[in-house]
């Protein structure tokens, strides 16, 4: 199977999943990706993504998919990832921007 040509890569939609999209850094990553033509799945933890972000003009020309994801739950991560793939038709980029503190020793 051959690699897609540069033209084919440029014509197909680019799709990204960004964790921690509601944080300051996550917001800027999402907006930069959208300005560069990426459809974006945005994850958040237990709260709705800010209306200011979801209605930002940079997101108007791309598909955005808000996804709730609890990083301390493997099943939540699996469901969120599956939801992003289904909604966007696949993923080309994963940005792991979110972090959750562990309240017990990991190892």
Tab-separated table of C-alpha atoms in Angstrom:
chain	number	residue	atom	x	y	z
A	1	UNK	CA	0.000	0.000	0.000
A	2	UNK	CA	1.526	3.330	-1.051
A	3	UNK	CA	1.636	6.546	0.949
A	4	UNK	CA	-0.920	9.225	-0.038
A	5	UNK	CA	0.419	11.994	-2.257
A	6	UNK	CA	0.955	15.506	-0.909
A	7	UNK	CA	-2.196	16.626	-2.755
A	8	UNK	CA	-4.241	13.765	-1.277
A	9	UNK	CA	-2.959	14.604	2.224
A	10	UNK	CA	-3.807	18.297	1.752
A	11	UNK	CA	-7.334	17.531	0.500
A	12	UNK	CA	-8.405	15.134	3.220
A	13	UNK	CA	-9.611	16.520	6.530
A	14	UNK	CA	-7.114	16.520	9.373
A	15	UNK	CA	-8.507	15.378	12.705
A	16	UNK	CA	-7.180	15.922	16.211
A	17	UNK	CA	-8.121	14.927	19.750
A	18	UNK	CA	-7.019	17.463	22.380
A	19	UNK	CA	-7.274	16.546	26.051
A	20	UNK	CA	-7.629	19.346	28.579
A	21	UNK	CA	-9.148	21.682	26.005
A	22	UNK	CA	-10.739	23.934	28.639
A	23	UNK	CA	-7.376	24.931	30.140
A	24	UNK	CA	-5.547	28.016	28.902
A	25	UNK	CA	-2.926	26.008	27.006
A	26	UNK	CA	-5.487	23.510	25.716
A	27	UNK	CA	-7.673	26.342	24.407
A	28	UNK	CA	-4.752	27.856	22.486
A	29	UNK	CA	-3.806	24.462	21.034
A	30	UNK	CA	-7.398	23.883	19.874
A	31	UNK	CA	-7.606	27.321	18.254
A	32	UNK	CA	-4.233	26.928	16.512
A	33	UNK	CA	-5.255	23.537	15.122
A	34	UNK	CA	-8.587	24.930	13.915
A	35	UNK	CA	-6.827	27.835	12.180
A	36	UNK	CA	-4.738	25.207	10.386
A	37	UNK	CA	-7.793	23.290	9.200
A	38	UNK	CA	-8.048	20.529	11.786
A	39	UNK	CA	-11.421	19.163	12.862
A	40	UNK	CA	-11.085	18.865	16.625
A	41	UNK	CA	-12.449	16.641	19.383
A	42	UNK	CA	-12.090	18.586	22.632
A	43	UNK	CA	-12.076	16.782	25.949
A	44	UNK	CA	-13.014	18.200	29.297
A	45	UNK	CA	-13.379	16.917	32.837
A	46	UNK	CA	-16.884	16.828	34.331
A	47	UNK	CA	-17.896	20.304	33.186
A	48	UNK	CA	-19.140	21.745	29.942
A	49	UNK	CA	-16.558	23.414	27.769
A	50	UNK	CA	-16.746	27.194	28.058
A	51	UNK	CA	-19.234	28.804	25.641
A	52	UNK	CA	-16.542	31.328	24.773
A	53	UNK	CA	-14.371	28.533	23.404
A	54	UNK	CA	-17.122	26.617	21.626
A	55	UNK	CA	-18.398	29.787	19.925
A	56	UNK	CA	-14.943	31.143	19.039
A	57	UNK	CA	-14.803	32.349	15.404
A	58	UNK	CA	-11.724	30.175	14.687
A	59	UNK	CA	-13.868	27.078	15.238
A	60	UNK	CA	-16.614	28.127	12.818
A	61	UNK	CA	-15.035	26.531	9.737
A	62	UNK	CA	-14.128	23.186	11.332
A	63	UNK	CA	-16.005	20.362	12.991
A	64	UNK	CA	-15.782	20.424	16.780
A	65	UNK	CA	-16.814	17.569	19.041
A	66	UNK	CA	-16.949	18.124	22.820
A	67	UNK	CA	-16.217	14.961	24.804
A	68	UNK	CA	-16.314	14.453	28.557
A	69	UNK	CA	-13.349	12.368	29.704
A	70	UNK	CA	-12.242	11.393	33.212
A	71	UNK	CA	-8.524	10.626	33.050
A	72	UNK	CA	-8.621	8.519	36.201
A	73	UNK	CA	-11.002	6.064	34.502
A	74	UNK	CA	-9.692	3.772	31.783
A	75	UNK	CA	-13.230	3.084	30.568
A	76	UNK	CA	-13.890	6.840	30.284
A	77	UNK	CA	-10.694	7.263	28.278
A	78	UNK	CA	-11.646	4.355	25.999
A	79	UNK	CA	-15.188	5.707	25.485
A	80	UNK	CA	-13.912	9.225	24.820
A	81	UNK	CA	-11.325	8.041	22.310
A	82	UNK	CA	-13.902	5.864	20.545
A	83	UNK	CA	-16.367	8.793	20.451
A	84	UNK	CA	-13.732	11.051	18.876
A	85	UNK	CA	-12.825	8.467	16.226
A	86	UNK	CA	-16.480	7.856	15.394
A	87	UNK	CA	-17.416	11.550	15.247
A	88	UNK	CA	-14.407	12.630	13.183
A	89	UNK	CA	-13.960	9.492	11.083
A	90	UNK	CA	-10.525	8.757	12.530
A	91	UNK	CA	-7.666	10.683	14.124
A	92	UNK	CA	-4.427	12.070	12.740
A	93	UNK	CA	-3.154	13.790	15.869
A	94	UNK	CA	-3.433	13.294	19.629
A	95	UNK	CA	-2.469	16.136	21.985
A	96	UNK	CA	-2.156	14.946	25.588
A	97	UNK	CA	-2.552	18.273	27.362
A	98	UNK	CA	-4.635	17.199	30.368
A	99	UNK	CA	-3.307	15.987	33.673
A	100	UNK	CA	-4.920	14.669	36.829
A	101	UNK	CA	-3.063	14.382	40.126
A	102	UNK	CA	-2.745	10.909	41.557
A	103	UNK	CA	-3.754	10.804	45.181
A	104	UNK	CA	-1.807	7.615	45.860
A	105	UNK	CA	1.572	6.260	44.896
A	106	UNK	CA	1.529	5.030	41.281
A	107	UNK	CA	4.249	2.391	41.593
